Amino acid sequence: MKHGSILVTGGAGYIGSHTVLQLRARGERVVVLDDLSRGFRQAVLDAPLVVGQVGDRDTVLRLLKEHGVDTVMHFAAYTIVPESVSEPLKYYGNNTCSTRTLLECCLAADVRHFVFSSTAAVYGIPSGGIAAEDTATAPINPYGTSKLMSEWMLAGVAHASPLTYAALRYFNVAGSDTGGRIGQATPNATLLVKVACEAAVGKRAQVAIFGTDYPTPDGTGVRDYIHVEDLATAHVDALTYLRAGGASTTLNVGYGHGFSVREVLASVERVTGKRLDVREEPRRPGDPPALVARADRIRSQLGWQPKLDDLDTIVRTGFAWEQRLLREPW
Ligand code: UD1
């Protein structure tokens, strides 16, 4: 059967742009919708870019029809946890309300499949710091809540229509394209690996550890860091699965093991050969102590096989990207 094209919302952003490259490498037809509020035109290497908003019904409907879209991959969202704590309505508006509009358009245009960027933040503080897909959801910040509400809408829509979906709950995404073409370029980055790599190239003077009194082995927060290319592959695998008639599903995307903040900083020092100026600070609001995936379901259901499950490799690609950004700022 001939497949339609794929609308990638947020395709100029960090994870979306890496996924677009893999879709194009597979010969898929792709169109990107991004308002460039957080994304970069130059991150869209191999697909048409339409500058617009996911919450703009007319633009989305036109795009779906003009490009013969049968699958939507929805990355466009705000993703900064501390910002979501201080500006919750911004997150509910851009993440939840816009997703509602997008879903309405998908129904109107008979879109068949939907791959959704969800987050491990839907779990809040799971017991033992480990979350499986059937662990109770209890987000502790508006970012997680905004995404969980979208998951619920998606489940309702799939129940009431032929649309099938994969909701992918990302753990901590890091690193950059192993070919060095693209990476995360967000100004004022807050993600640990990026922040530490920025410090290693001299873009920042210091790195803060937010909280050293957590109930974790070394007192700092533990996360399941996953390379952005393995995450992008999970989307391509989800597409294959849904096209083959797979039922709607919700999947963790992580490696299933965690590293503490101190372990990440040690990796950055090891890989870059630089000494970081590290400052211990109080806990950051909205942060759980530990969050690691039970990650077997995605392997068995999608046949997902990560290739870059190694902290130093993740850091190496992130560092190479920061060095490039220093030479050629985006
Ligand atoms: C959060 C979300 C995640 C989301 C991501 C994107 C949760 C549980 N997870 O990840 O779903 O995709 O944001 O924004 O809400 N840290 C420092 N110093 C720093 C930066 C971070 O010590 O300068 C620590 C944090 O306290 C945390 C760990 O490093 O323990 C990872 O933080 P970060 O990289 O910001 O990601 P999360 O907040 O875990």
XYZ file of C-alpha atoms and ligand atoms in Angstrom:
369
model
C 0.000 0.000 0.000
C 1.254 3.467 -0.830
C 1.730 5.580 2.249
C 0.904 9.237 2.628
C 3.289 11.839 3.875
C 4.213 12.564 7.463
C 3.573 15.864 9.180
C 6.266 16.496 11.777
C 5.257 19.278 14.146
C 8.236 20.770 15.943
C 10.500 19.326 13.251
C 12.888 22.276 13.624
C 13.399 21.413 17.287
C 15.937 19.153 18.920
C 14.261 15.739 18.785
C 11.990 16.464 15.826
C 14.895 17.465 13.574
C 16.815 14.261 14.334
C 13.697 12.226 13.563
C 13.147 14.036 10.255
C 16.657 13.016 9.145
C 15.915 9.355 9.834
C 12.532 9.494 8.121
C 14.099 11.066 5.033
C 16.916 8.531 5.063
C 14.173 5.909 4.774
C 12.664 7.717 1.812
C 9.566 8.998 3.621
C 7.814 12.132 2.429
C 7.919 14.654 5.249
C 6.583 18.148 5.858
C 7.623 20.117 8.931
C 5.408 22.560 10.818
C 7.259 24.697 13.342
C 6.682 28.211 14.649
C 10.449 28.642 15.178
C 9.808 29.945 18.689
C 12.258 27.361 19.993
C 13.332 25.602 16.805
C 15.842 26.555 14.102
C 15.285 26.846 10.370
C 18.769 25.403 9.754
C 17.884 22.248 11.713
C 15.480 21.224 8.949
C 17.931 19.769 6.483
C 15.925 17.697 4.112
C 12.215 18.553 4.186
C 9.929 21.505 3.441
C 9.378 23.763 6.445
C 6.089 25.573 7.011
C 6.378 28.264 9.658
C 3.189 28.239 11.682
C 1.503 27.033 14.812
C -0.011 23.707 15.714
C -2.928 25.543 17.314
C -3.753 27.292 14.020
C -6.589 25.190 12.670
C -6.642 26.632 9.142
C -2.911 26.198 8.565
C -2.920 22.640 9.900
C -5.967 21.550 7.917
C -4.531 23.012 4.728
C -1.219 21.260 5.321
C -2.791 17.895 6.032
C -4.817 18.074 2.826
C -2.258 19.648 0.484
C 0.475 17.185 1.431
C -1.703 14.076 1.610
C -0.685 13.468 5.216
C -1.690 10.145 6.760
C 0.620 10.220 9.790
C 1.374 12.979 12.265
C 4.421 13.011 14.540
C 3.772 15.634 17.144
C 6.898 17.070 18.784
C 5.951 20.735 19.031
C 5.786 21.660 22.719
C 7.428 23.646 25.450
C 9.631 21.322 27.482
C 11.347 23.185 30.288
C 10.195 21.913 33.660
C 11.140 24.938 35.828
C 9.491 27.265 33.310
C 6.328 25.148 33.471
C 6.309 25.554 37.245
C 6.433 29.354 37.009
C 4.226 29.735 33.893
C 1.747 26.827 33.961
C -0.873 28.281 31.617
C 1.735 28.777 28.915
C 2.292 25.004 29.062
C -1.374 24.050 29.138
C -2.001 26.397 26.206
C 0.872 25.419 23.962
C 1.084 21.739 24.883
C -2.444 20.652 25.767
C -4.806 23.064 23.989
C -2.782 23.050 20.763
C -2.729 19.253 20.770
C -6.510 19.288 21.039
C -6.747 21.484 17.929
C -4.281 19.280 16.088
C -6.301 16.168 16.915
C -9.471 17.847 15.709
C -7.746 18.545 12.388
C -6.482 14.944 12.221
C -10.020 13.645 12.556
C -11.298 16.076 9.923
C -8.560 14.982 7.490
C -8.780 11.241 8.216
C -5.204 10.965 9.488
C -4.506 7.297 10.238
C -1.601 7.325 12.676
C -0.293 9.643 15.370
C 3.061 9.410 17.153
C 3.123 11.580 20.246
C 6.089 12.980 22.175
C 5.158 12.257 25.731
C 7.434 12.260 28.724
C 8.569 10.329 31.752
C 7.469 13.389 33.706
C 3.932 11.875 33.646
C 5.081 9.473 36.387
C 6.037 12.093 38.941
C 7.874 10.310 41.749
C 7.411 6.567 41.160
C 8.294 4.272 44.024
C 11.895 3.089 43.807
C 12.526 5.651 41.052
C 11.587 3.129 38.362
C 8.571 3.492 36.094
C 6.921 0.905 33.850
C 4.145 1.901 31.467
C 1.508 0.656 33.911
C 2.994 2.563 36.843
C 0.424 5.068 38.080
C 0.757 8.487 36.474
C 1.056 11.358 38.952
C 2.957 14.296 37.435
C 4.513 16.768 39.849
C 4.936 19.664 37.435
C 2.708 21.369 34.838
C 4.943 20.133 32.019
C 4.153 16.516 32.917
C 0.474 17.283 33.441
C 0.218 19.109 30.115
C 1.558 16.027 28.320
C -0.527 13.549 30.299
C -3.714 15.406 29.370
C -2.698 15.090 25.728
C -2.222 11.344 26.186
C -5.749 11.126 27.570
C -7.204 13.060 24.637
C -5.368 10.795 22.255
C -6.764 7.689 23.939
C -10.279 9.118 23.687
C -9.880 9.999 20.029
C -8.455 6.574 19.187
C -11.355 4.931 20.975
C -13.871 6.951 18.993
C -12.226 6.767 15.543
C -9.996 4.540 13.369
C -6.871 6.576 14.268
C -4.128 4.579 15.996
C -1.315 6.094 18.032
C 1.936 5.512 19.838
C 2.596 7.712 22.852
C 6.317 7.654 23.548
C 7.304 8.600 27.070
C 10.828 9.934 26.741
C 13.266 9.747 29.584
C 16.264 12.136 29.512
C 17.270 12.878 25.956
C 20.844 13.977 25.308
C 23.621 13.999 22.707
C 23.443 14.972 19.063
C 23.559 13.643 15.517
C 26.558 11.315 15.199
C 27.186 12.837 11.748
C 27.640 16.246 13.411
C 24.970 17.908 11.251
C 22.524 19.031 13.926
C 22.128 19.146 17.688
C 20.376 20.984 20.460
C 20.786 24.716 20.011
C 18.300 26.090 22.551
C 19.623 29.264 24.159
C 19.687 29.254 27.979
C 19.666 25.467 28.009
C 18.660 23.748 31.225
C 19.311 20.072 30.376
C 22.206 18.676 32.348
C 24.335 17.118 29.592
C 24.078 20.211 27.421
C 24.785 22.561 30.302
C 27.865 20.555 31.311
C 29.140 20.379 27.715
C 28.666 24.143 27.397
C 30.797 24.548 30.500
C 33.424 22.213 29.022
C 33.765 24.387 25.901
C 33.984 27.505 28.069
C 30.542 28.916 27.251
C 29.589 28.856 30.937
C 31.783 29.399 33.937
C 30.169 26.837 36.232
C 27.799 23.908 36.513
C 25.332 23.673 39.384
C 24.251 20.442 41.022
C 20.637 20.969 42.037
C 20.300 19.009 45.250
C 22.848 16.807 46.989
C 20.497 15.480 49.686
C 18.266 13.198 47.605
C 17.735 9.612 48.771
C 19.992 8.301 45.983
C 23.401 6.583 46.250
C 25.428 9.826 45.991
C 22.660 12.256 47.012
C 22.163 13.742 43.516
C 19.292 13.168 41.063
C 19.310 9.980 38.987
C 18.006 9.865 35.403
C 17.875 7.485 32.443
C 19.857 9.361 29.751
C 19.106 8.279 26.193
C 20.830 9.316 22.976
C 18.677 11.446 20.690
C 19.373 9.176 17.683
C 18.074 6.109 19.510
C 15.028 8.134 20.486
C 14.504 9.217 16.865
C 14.702 5.569 15.803
C 11.924 4.744 18.268
C 9.644 7.051 16.242
C 10.539 5.379 12.983
C 9.916 1.972 14.584
C 6.569 3.203 15.926
C 5.608 4.273 12.420
C 6.443 0.838 11.025
C 4.448 -0.792 13.812
C 1.350 1.354 13.331
C 1.405 0.963 9.553
C 1.533 -2.806 10.008
C -1.747 -2.588 11.909
C -0.335 -2.437 15.444
C -2.811 -1.384 18.136
C -2.465 1.961 19.889
C 0.229 1.824 22.525
C 2.072 3.781 25.193
C 5.781 3.078 25.546
C 8.678 4.199 27.688
C 11.742 5.216 25.729
C 14.797 4.849 27.917
C 17.664 2.417 28.346
C 16.511 1.059 31.694
C 19.432 2.249 33.793
C 20.244 5.550 35.429
C 23.146 7.852 36.202
C 23.431 10.472 38.926
C 24.288 14.113 38.273
C 27.768 13.479 39.676
C 28.253 10.505 37.327
C 27.230 12.629 34.348
C 29.640 15.386 35.316
C 32.414 12.812 35.776
C 31.704 11.502 32.268
C 31.912 15.037 30.847
C 35.274 15.563 32.540
C 36.524 12.169 31.321
C 35.422 12.650 27.718
C 36.454 16.279 27.320
C 39.560 16.280 29.465
C 38.337 19.517 31.099
C 37.819 20.153 34.780
C 34.398 21.557 35.540
C 33.816 24.210 38.152
C 30.946 22.540 40.022
C 28.724 24.268 42.566
C 26.358 22.481 44.924
C 22.999 24.220 45.113
C 19.577 23.518 46.665
C 17.064 21.243 44.958
C 15.287 22.626 41.882
C 11.470 22.836 42.181
C 9.603 20.129 40.278
C 12.465 17.591 40.226
C 11.903 13.963 41.315
C 14.854 12.255 43.070
C 15.197 9.410 40.564
C 13.485 8.454 37.326
C 14.541 5.395 35.352
C 12.584 3.446 32.731
C 11.423 -0.114 32.767
C 12.157 -0.336 29.090
C 11.312 -3.843 27.920
C 7.947 -3.153 26.302
C 9.312 -0.985 23.479
C 11.868 -3.642 22.595
C 9.324 -6.423 22.446
C 6.520 -4.451 20.825
C 8.450 -2.357 18.290
C 11.648 -4.385 18.022
C 13.518 -1.202 19.002
C 17.265 -1.806 19.299
C 19.248 1.086 20.722
C 22.748 1.536 19.312
C 24.227 4.276 21.484
C 23.539 3.074 25.017
C 26.739 4.424 26.566
C 27.014 7.575 28.677
C 30.443 8.574 27.344
C 29.210 8.222 23.752
C 26.234 10.433 24.519
C 28.511 13.036 26.073
C 31.029 12.787 23.210
C 28.380 13.687 20.604
C 26.997 16.461 22.814
C 30.463 17.905 23.311
C 31.296 17.749 19.590
C 28.105 19.688 18.926
C 28.967 22.391 21.463
C 32.397 22.764 19.860
C 30.741 23.239 16.489
C 28.248 25.787 17.898
C 31.172 27.736 19.272
C 32.746 27.925 15.787
C 29.455 28.479 13.942
C 26.724 29.808 16.230
C 23.146 29.052 15.085
C 12.856 17.038 32.537
C 11.690 16.120 32.357
C 11.771 15.475 31.027
C 11.844 16.528 29.972
C 13.054 17.390 30.207
C 13.077 18.490 29.189
C 11.052 15.322 34.559
C 11.134 14.233 35.520
N 11.689 15.114 33.402
O 14.005 16.288 32.686
O 10.641 14.693 30.821
O 11.901 15.962 28.715
O 12.987 17.945 31.498
O 13.221 19.727 29.748
O 10.424 16.321 34.795
N 20.578 19.166 36.968
C 21.595 19.762 37.677
N 22.184 20.877 37.163
C 21.795 21.441 35.962
C 20.741 20.834 35.251
C 20.151 19.698 35.794
O 21.988 19.296 38.745
O 22.364 22.475 35.559
C 19.984 17.928 37.479
C 18.499 17.989 37.747
O 18.203 18.430 39.020
C 18.129 16.513 37.492
C 19.098 16.073 36.412
O 20.181 16.967 36.494
O 18.381 15.744 38.652
C 18.522 16.129 35.025
O 17.929 17.399 34.818
P 17.522 17.930 33.367
O 18.616 17.601 32.408
O 17.112 19.349 33.498
O 16.306 17.018 32.955
P 14.991 16.615 33.828
O 14.539 17.781 34.616
O 15.256 15.346 34.530
